GROMACS .gro file of C-alpha atoms in nm:
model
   80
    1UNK     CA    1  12.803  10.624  10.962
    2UNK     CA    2  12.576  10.860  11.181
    3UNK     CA    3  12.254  10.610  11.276
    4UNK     CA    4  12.340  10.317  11.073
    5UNK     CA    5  12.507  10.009  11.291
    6UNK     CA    6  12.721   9.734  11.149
    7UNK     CA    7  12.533   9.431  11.327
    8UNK     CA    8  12.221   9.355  11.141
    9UNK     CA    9  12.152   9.620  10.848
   10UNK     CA   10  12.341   9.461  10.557
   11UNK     CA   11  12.113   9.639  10.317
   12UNK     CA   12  12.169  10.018  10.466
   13UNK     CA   13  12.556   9.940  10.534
   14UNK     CA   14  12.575   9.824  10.146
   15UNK     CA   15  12.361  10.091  10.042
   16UNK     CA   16  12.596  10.352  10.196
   17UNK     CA   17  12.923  10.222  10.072
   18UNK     CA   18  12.833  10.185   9.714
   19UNK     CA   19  12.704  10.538   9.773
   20UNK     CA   20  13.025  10.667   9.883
   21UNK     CA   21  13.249  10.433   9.679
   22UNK     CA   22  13.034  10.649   9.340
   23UNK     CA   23  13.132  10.970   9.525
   24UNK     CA   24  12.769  11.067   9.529
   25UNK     CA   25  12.599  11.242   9.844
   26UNK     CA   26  12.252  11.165   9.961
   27UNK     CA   27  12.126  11.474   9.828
   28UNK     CA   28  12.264  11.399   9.443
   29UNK     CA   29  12.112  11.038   9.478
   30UNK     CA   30  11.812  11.207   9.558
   31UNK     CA   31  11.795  11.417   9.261
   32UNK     CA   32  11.827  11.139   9.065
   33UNK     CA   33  11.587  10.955   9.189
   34UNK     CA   34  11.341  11.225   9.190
   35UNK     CA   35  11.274  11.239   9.588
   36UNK     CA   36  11.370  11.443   9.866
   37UNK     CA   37  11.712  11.413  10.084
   38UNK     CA   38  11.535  11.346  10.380
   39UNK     CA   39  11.334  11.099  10.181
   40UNK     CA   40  11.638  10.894  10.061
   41UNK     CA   41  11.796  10.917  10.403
   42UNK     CA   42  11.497  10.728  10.556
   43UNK     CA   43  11.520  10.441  10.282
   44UNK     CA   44  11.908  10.423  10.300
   45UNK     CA   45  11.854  10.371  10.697
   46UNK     CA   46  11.615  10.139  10.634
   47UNK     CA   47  11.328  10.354  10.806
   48UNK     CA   48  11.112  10.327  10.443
   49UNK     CA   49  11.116  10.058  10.163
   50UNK     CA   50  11.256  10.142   9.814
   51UNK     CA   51  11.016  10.086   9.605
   52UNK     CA   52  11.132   9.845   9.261
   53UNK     CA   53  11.209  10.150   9.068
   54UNK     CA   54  11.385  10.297   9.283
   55UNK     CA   55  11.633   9.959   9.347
   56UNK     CA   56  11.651   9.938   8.953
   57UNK     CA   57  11.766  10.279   8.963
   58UNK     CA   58  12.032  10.215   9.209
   59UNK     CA   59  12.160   9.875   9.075
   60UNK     CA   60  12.223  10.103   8.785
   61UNK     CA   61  12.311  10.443   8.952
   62UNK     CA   62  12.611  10.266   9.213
   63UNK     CA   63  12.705  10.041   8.913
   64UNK     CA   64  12.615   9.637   9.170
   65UNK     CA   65  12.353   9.450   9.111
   66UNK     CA   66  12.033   9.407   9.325
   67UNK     CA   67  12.178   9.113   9.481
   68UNK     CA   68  12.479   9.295   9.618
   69UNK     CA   69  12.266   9.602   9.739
   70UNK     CA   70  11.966   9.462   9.860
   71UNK     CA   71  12.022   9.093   9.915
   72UNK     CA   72  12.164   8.920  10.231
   73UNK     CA   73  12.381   8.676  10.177
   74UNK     CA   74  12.356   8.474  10.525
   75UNK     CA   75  11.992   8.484  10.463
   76UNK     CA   76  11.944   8.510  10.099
   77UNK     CA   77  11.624   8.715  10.188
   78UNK     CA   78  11.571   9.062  10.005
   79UNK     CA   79  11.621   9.310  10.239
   80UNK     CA   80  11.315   9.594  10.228
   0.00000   0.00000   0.00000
């Protein structure tokens, strides 16, 4: 999981499993989503926010909803 840690980044850990569960590297997401690798990388860590068009895009993309990518479930907060 390189930098991203189990205990607290239910967003990024969801993130990268639907990611990898569509077979799709950062890079391809990327593409589709019109920004840079590096770019994705920081939102998928968490480092940046996605902006709405972007989580639209990957509710549809990794085939979840924006609850199961980007909401918490303990705290039912969205996760930016």
């Amino acid at each position: 999981l390189g930098k991203l840690k189990r205990g607290g980044y239910g967003m990024q850990i969801k993130l990268y499993d639907a990611r990898k569960r569509a077979k799709l590297s950062q890079q391809e997401v990327a593409d589709i989503l019109g920004i840079s690798r590096n770019s994705y990388g920081q939102k998928e860590r968490g480092d940046v926010p996605f902006n709405l068009e972007e989580m639209f895009a990957l509710s549809d993309l990794l085939n979840a909803s924006l609850d199961d990518l980007f909401i918490s479930r303990s705290k039912k907060e969205v996760e930016l």
